[in-house]
Coordinates of C-alpha atoms and ligand atoms in Angstrom, one line a residue:
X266 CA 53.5 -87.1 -51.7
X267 CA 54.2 -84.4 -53.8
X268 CA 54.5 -80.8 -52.4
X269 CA 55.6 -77.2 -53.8
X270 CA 58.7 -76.6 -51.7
X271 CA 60.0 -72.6 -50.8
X272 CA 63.7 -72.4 -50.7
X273 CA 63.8 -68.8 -49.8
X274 CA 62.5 -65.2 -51.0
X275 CA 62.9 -64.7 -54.6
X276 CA 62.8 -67.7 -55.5
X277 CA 60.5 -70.4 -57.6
X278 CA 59.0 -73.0 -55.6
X279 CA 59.8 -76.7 -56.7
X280 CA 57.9 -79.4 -56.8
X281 CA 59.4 -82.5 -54.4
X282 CA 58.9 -85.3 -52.9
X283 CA 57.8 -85.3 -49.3
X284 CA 57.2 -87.6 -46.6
X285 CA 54.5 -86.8 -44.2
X286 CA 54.5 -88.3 -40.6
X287 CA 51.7 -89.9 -38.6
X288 CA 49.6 -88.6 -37.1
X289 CA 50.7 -88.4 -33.2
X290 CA 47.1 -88.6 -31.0
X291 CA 45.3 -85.5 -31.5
X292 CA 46.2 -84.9 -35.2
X293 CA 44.9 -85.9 -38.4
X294 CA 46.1 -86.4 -41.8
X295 CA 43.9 -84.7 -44.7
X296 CA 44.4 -85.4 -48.5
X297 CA 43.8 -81.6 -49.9
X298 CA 41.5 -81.1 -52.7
X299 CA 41.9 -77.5 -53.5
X300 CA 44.4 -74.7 -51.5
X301 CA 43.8 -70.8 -52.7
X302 CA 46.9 -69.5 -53.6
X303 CA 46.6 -66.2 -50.9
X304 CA 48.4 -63.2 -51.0
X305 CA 50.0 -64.0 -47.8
X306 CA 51.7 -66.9 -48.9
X307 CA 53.1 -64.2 -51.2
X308 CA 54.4 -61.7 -48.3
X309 CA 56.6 -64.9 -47.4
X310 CA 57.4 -65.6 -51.4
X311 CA 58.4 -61.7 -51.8
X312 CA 60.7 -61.5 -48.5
X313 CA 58.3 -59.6 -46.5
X314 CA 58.0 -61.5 -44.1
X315 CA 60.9 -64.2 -42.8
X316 CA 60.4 -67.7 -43.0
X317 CA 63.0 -70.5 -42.6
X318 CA 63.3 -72.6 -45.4
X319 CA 63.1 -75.2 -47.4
X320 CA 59.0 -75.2 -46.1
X321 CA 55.7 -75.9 -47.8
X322 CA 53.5 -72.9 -47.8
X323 CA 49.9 -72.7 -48.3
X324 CA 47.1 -72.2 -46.0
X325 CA 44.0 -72.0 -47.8
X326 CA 42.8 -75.1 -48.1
X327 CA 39.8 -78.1 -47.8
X328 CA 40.1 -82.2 -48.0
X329 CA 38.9 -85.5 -46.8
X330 CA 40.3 -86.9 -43.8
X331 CA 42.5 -90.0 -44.2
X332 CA 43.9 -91.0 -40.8
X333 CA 43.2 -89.9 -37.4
X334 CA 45.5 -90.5 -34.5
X335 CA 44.5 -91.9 -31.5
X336 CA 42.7 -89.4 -29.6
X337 CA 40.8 -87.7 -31.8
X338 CA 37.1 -88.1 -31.9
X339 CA 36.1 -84.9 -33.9
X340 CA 36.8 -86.1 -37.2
X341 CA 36.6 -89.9 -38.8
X342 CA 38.4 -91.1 -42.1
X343 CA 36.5 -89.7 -45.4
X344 CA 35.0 -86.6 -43.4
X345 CA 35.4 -83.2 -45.3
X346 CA 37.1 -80.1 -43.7
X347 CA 38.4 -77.3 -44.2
X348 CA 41.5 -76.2 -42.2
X349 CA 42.8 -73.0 -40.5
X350 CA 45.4 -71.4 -39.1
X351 CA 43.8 -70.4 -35.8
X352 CA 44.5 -73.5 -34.3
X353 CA 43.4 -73.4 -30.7
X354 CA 44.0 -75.1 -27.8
X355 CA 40.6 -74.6 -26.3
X356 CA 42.1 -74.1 -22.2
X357 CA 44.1 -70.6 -22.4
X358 CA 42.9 -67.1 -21.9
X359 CA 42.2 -66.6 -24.8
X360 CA 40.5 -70.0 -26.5
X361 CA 38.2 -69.6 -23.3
X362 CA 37.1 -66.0 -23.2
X363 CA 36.1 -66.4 -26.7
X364 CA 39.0 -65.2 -28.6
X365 CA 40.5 -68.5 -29.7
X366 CA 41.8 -66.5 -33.2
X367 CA 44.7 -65.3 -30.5
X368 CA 45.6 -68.6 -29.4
X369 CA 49.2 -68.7 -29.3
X370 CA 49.5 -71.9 -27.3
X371 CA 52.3 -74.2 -27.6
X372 CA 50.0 -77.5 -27.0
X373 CA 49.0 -78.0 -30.2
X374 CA 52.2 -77.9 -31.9
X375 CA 54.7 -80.7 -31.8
X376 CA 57.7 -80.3 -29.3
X377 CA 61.6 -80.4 -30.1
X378 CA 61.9 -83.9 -29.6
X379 CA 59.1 -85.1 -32.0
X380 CA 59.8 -85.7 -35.3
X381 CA 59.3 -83.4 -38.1
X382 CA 56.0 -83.6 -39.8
X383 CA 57.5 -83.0 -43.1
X384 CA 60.6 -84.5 -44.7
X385 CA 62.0 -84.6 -48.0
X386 CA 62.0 -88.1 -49.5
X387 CA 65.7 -88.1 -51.0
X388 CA 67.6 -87.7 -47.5
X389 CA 65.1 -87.9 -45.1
X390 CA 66.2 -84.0 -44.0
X391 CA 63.7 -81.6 -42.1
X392 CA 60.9 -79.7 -44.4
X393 CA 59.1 -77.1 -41.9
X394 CA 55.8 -76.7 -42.0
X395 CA 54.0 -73.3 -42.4
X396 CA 51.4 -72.0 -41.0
X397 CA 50.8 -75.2 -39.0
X398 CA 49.3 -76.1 -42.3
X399 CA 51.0 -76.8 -45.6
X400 CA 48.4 -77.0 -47.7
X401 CA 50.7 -77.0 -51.3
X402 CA 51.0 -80.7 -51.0
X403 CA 48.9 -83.4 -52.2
X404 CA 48.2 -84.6 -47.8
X405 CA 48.3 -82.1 -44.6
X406 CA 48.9 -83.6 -41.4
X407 CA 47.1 -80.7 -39.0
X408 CA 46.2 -80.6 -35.3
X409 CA 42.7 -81.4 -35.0
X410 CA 41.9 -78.1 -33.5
X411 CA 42.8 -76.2 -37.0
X412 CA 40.1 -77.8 -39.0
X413 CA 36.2 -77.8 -38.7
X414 CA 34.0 -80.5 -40.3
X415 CA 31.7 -79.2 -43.2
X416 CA 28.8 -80.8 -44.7
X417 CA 29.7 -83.3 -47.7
X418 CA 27.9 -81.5 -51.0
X419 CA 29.8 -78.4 -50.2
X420 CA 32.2 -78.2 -53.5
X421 CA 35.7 -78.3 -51.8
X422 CA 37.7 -75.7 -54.1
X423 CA 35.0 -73.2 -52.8
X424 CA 35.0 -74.2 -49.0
X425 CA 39.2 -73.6 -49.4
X426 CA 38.5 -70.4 -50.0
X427 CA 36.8 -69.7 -46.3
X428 CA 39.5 -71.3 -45.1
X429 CA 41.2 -68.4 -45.1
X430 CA 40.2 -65.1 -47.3
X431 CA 36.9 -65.2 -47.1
X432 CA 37.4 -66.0 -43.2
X433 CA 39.8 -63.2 -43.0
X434 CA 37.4 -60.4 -45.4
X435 CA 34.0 -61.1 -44.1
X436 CA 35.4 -62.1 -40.7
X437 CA 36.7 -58.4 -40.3
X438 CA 33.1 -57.0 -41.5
X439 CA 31.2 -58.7 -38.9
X440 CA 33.0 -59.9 -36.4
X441 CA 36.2 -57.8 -36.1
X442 CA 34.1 -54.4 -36.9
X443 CA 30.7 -55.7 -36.8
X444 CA 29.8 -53.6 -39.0
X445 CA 25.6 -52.1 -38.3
X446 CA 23.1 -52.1 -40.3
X447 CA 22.6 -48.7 -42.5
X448 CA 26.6 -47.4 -42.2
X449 CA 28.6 -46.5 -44.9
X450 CA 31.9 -48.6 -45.9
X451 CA 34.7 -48.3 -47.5
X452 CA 36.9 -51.2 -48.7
X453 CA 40.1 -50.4 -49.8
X454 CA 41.8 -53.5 -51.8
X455 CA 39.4 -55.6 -53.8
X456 CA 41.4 -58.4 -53.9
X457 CA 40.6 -61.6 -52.4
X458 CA 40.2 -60.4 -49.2
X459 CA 39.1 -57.3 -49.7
X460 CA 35.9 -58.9 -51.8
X461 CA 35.2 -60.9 -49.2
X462 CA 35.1 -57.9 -46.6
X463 CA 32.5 -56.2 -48.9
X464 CA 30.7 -59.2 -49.1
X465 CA 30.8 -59.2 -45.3
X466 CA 29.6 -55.6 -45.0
X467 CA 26.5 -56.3 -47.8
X468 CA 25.4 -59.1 -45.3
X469 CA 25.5 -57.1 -42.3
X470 CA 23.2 -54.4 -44.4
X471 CA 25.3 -52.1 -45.0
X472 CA 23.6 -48.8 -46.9
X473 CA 26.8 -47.8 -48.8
X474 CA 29.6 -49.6 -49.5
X475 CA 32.3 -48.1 -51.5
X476 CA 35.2 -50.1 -52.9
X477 CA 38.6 -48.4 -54.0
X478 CA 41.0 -49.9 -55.9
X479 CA 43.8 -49.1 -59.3
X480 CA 42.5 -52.1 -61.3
X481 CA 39.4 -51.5 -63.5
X482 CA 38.7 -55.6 -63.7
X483 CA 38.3 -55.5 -59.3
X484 CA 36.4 -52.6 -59.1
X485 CA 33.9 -54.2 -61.9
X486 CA 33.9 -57.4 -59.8
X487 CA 33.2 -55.7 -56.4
X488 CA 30.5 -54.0 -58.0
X489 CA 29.2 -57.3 -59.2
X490 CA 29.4 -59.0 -54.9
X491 CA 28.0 -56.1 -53.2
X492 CA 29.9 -52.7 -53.5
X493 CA 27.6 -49.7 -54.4
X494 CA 30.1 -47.5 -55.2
X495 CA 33.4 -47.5 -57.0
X496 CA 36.6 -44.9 -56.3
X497 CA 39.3 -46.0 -59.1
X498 CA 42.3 -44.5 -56.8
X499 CA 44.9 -44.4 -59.9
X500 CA 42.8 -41.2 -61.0
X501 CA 41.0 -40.2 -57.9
X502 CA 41.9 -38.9 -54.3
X503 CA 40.5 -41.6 -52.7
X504 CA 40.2 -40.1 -49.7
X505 CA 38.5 -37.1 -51.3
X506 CA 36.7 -39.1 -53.1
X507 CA 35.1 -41.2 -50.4
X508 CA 34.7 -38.0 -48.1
X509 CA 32.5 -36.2 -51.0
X510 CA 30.8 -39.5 -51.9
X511 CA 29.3 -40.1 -48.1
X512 CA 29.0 -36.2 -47.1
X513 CA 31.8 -36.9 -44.8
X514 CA 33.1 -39.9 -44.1
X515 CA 32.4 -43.4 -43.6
X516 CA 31.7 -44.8 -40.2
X517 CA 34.0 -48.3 -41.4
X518 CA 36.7 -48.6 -43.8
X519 CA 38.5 -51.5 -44.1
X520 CA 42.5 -51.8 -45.1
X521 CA 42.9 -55.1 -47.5
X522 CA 46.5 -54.7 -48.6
X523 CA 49.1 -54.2 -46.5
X524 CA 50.3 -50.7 -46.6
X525 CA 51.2 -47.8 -44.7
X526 CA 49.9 -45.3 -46.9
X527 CA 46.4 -47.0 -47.5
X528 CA 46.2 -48.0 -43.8
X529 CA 46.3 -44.0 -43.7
X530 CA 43.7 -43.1 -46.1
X531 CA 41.5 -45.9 -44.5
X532 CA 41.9 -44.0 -41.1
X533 CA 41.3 -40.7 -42.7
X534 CA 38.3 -41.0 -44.7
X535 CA 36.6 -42.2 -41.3
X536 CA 33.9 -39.7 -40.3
X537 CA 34.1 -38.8 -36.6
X538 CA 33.3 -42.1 -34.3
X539 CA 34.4 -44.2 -37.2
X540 CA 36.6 -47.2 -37.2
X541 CA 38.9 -48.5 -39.5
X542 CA 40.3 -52.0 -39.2
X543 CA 43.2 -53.1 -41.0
X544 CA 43.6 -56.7 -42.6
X545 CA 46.2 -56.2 -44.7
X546 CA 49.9 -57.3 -43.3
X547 CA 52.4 -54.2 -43.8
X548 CA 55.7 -55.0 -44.1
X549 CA 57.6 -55.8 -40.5
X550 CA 59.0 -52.7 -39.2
X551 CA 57.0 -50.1 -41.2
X552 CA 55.2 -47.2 -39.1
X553 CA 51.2 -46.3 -39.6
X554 CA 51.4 -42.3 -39.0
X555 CA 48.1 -40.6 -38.1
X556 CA 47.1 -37.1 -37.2
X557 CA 46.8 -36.6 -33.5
X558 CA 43.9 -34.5 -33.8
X559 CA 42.0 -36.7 -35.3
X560 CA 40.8 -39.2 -32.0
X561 CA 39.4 -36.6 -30.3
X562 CA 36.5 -36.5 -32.6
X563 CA 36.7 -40.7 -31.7
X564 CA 38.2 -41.9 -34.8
X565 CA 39.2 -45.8 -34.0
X566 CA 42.1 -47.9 -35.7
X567 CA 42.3 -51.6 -34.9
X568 CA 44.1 -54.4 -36.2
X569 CA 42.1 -57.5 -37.5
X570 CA 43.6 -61.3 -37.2
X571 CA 42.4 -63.7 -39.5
X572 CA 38.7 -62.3 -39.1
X573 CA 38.2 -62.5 -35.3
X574 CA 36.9 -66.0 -35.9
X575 CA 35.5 -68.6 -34.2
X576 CA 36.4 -70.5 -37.0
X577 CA 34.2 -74.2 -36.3
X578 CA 31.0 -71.5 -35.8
X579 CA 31.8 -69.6 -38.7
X580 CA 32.9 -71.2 -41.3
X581 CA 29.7 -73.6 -41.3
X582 CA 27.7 -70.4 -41.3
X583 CA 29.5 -68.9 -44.7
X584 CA 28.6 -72.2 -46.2
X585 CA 25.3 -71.8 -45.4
X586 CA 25.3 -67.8 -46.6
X587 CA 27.1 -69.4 -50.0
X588 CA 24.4 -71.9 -50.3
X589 CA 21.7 -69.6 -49.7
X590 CA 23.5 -67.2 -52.4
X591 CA 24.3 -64.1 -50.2
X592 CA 27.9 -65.1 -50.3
X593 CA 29.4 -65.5 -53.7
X594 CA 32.4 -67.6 -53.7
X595 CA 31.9 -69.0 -57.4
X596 CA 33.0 -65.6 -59.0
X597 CA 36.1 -64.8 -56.2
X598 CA 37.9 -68.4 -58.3
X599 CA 39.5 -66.3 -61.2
X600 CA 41.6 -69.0 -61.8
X601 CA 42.2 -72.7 -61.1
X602 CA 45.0 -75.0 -61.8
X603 CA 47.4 -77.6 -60.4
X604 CA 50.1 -77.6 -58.2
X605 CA 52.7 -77.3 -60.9
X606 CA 50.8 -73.8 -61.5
X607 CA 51.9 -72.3 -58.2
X608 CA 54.8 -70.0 -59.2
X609 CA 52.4 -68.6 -62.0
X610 CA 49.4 -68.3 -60.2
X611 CA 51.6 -65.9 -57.5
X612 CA 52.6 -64.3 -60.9
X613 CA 49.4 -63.7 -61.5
X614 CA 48.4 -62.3 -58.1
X615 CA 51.2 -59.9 -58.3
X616 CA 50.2 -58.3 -61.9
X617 CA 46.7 -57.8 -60.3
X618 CA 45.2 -60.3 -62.6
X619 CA 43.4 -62.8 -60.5
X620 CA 40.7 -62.5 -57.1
X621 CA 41.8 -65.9 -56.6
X622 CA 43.6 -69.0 -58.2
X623 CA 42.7 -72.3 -57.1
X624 CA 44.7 -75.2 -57.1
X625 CA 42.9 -78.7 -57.7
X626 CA 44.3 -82.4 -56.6
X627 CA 42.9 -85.4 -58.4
Ligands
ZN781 ZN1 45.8 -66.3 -46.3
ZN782 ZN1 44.3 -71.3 -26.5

């Protein structure tokens, strides 16, 4: 198969040829028909975060089951899925007091002595797999407790988007924060993410939802999925500006970028008994600094990982909310190409051009 290979930070990734292994007995091998291009593929891309190359990133994505090994009776050839990174392994602490998202078991990845899942097709040398999902390649082979089965007229490019930023955005509103009916919110980030938290927050009935950001062309498309207010932070406090806007405060603002300074300004635009939850990944090693004074009037900060989920109860639930038109997934696809497009479509991210760019396989 083909795949979009990362050699290391800095660097174009190349398009190779791969071979994927069979499935061992409680994996499965999906063909992908679309994988988002998401900004954390980018963290890894930009030498934020360490990765060992050569790998295949990507981790948005949705297919059609091919092959199924032996002990798997979730899925059957030709279902549709999409896949996620919370893999769980359903018998830990966490998978059974209903925080599988922290699963960190060992079971469902292969051991030392199986053989790599990935391998390039020229010398037959080790390609690692990301994520524990790969999805820039034309086939992932995936544990079959990181996908959930989704109803077949779901359009696929749209269902790779929950698998992981709409997950990860609306996730955070209700699950992570679950955010209550009437509050005020603030979003800060209206990429991918952060569009999908605002989206989260408008269907939890949020009164007020304010959405800061430097780009003119995101703040006009939160404003079109559910924000109610704007702050355009390149000419704005937006702290200020979210403090006079609410008469105080906001009692949930949301971090959707992955720095220290906004993670700040989320925290300190809470009102008192507010809570601000931070999505974004800031860079390993950086320090969050917050005024002491500020929890004793019960400002909360927590950390959010891939949108608390339960992700075989939610995902099926966002498709219903998409197909019931509360959650807009159509206008998050700024862009769609190919495989070949990858390096471009991170390009793209970067500049602050796209929400989203999907990649399509025939
Ligand atoms: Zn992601
Ligand atoms: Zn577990």
């Amino acid at each position: 198969m083909k795949a979009a290979i990362y050699h290391g930070p800095h660097q174009d990734l190349t398009i190779e040829d791969v071979e994927i292994d069979k499935p061992m007995a409680r994996e499965v091998v999906v063909r992908t028909a679309a994988t988002g291009v998401c900004h954390s593929d980018l963290h890894f891309v930009d030498g934020l975060y360490p990765f060992p190359p050569p790998a295949v990133l990507g981790h948005e994505a949705a297919g059609v089951v091919e092959e199924v090994g032996e002990l798997v009776h979730y899925v059957k050839p030709g279902d549709h899925v999409i896949a996620c990174l919370s893999v769980f392994c359903g018998t830990c602490d966490y998978c059974t007091s209903g925080r599988p998202n922290l699963c960190r078991s060992p079971e469902t990845r292969r051991g030392e002595s199986d053989p790599p899942k990935l391998r390039f097709a020229k010398d037959g040398s080790t390609v690692n797999q990301f994520a524990n999902i790969s999805s820039f390649a034309e086939q992932m082979l995936l544990h079959e407790n990181a996908i959930v089965k989704v109803r077949e007229d779901m359009p696929l490019d749209r269902a790779a988007l929950i698998g992981c930023g709409v997950m990860t955005g609306v996730g955070a509103a209700l699950n992570t924060a679950k955010v209550e009916p009437g509050s005020n919110v603030a979003v800060f980030g209206a990429g991918g993410v952060g569009l999908a938290a605002i989206q989260g927050a408008r269907i939890a009935g949020a009164a007020m939802i304010i959405a800061v950001d430097v780009v003119e062309s995101k703040l006009a498309l939160a404003k079109e999925l559910g924000a109610t207010h704007i702050v355009d932070a390149s000419s704005h406090d937006p702290v200020e500006a979210v403090r006079e806007l609410t008469g105080g405060g906001v009692h949930y603002s949301f971090e959707a970028i992955g720095l220290k300074d906004v993670a700040e300004q989320a925290f300190n635009c809470l009102a008192a008994g507010g809570t601000a939850t931070v999505i974004g990944m800031i860079p390993v090693g950086q320090k969050v600094e917050l005024d002491g004074r500020s929890f004793l009037s019960e400002r909360k900060i927590q950390g959010s990982s891939m949108g608390s989920n339960r992700f075989r109860i939610d995902m099926p639930r966002y498709i219903e909310f998409y197909r019931q038109g509360r959650l807009k997934l159509d206008e998050m696809i700024t862009r769609r190409g190919r495989l070949e497009d990858v390096n471009e479509a991170f390009r793209a991210m970067k500049a602050g051009e796209v929400a989203r760019t999907v990649l399509t396989f025939d």
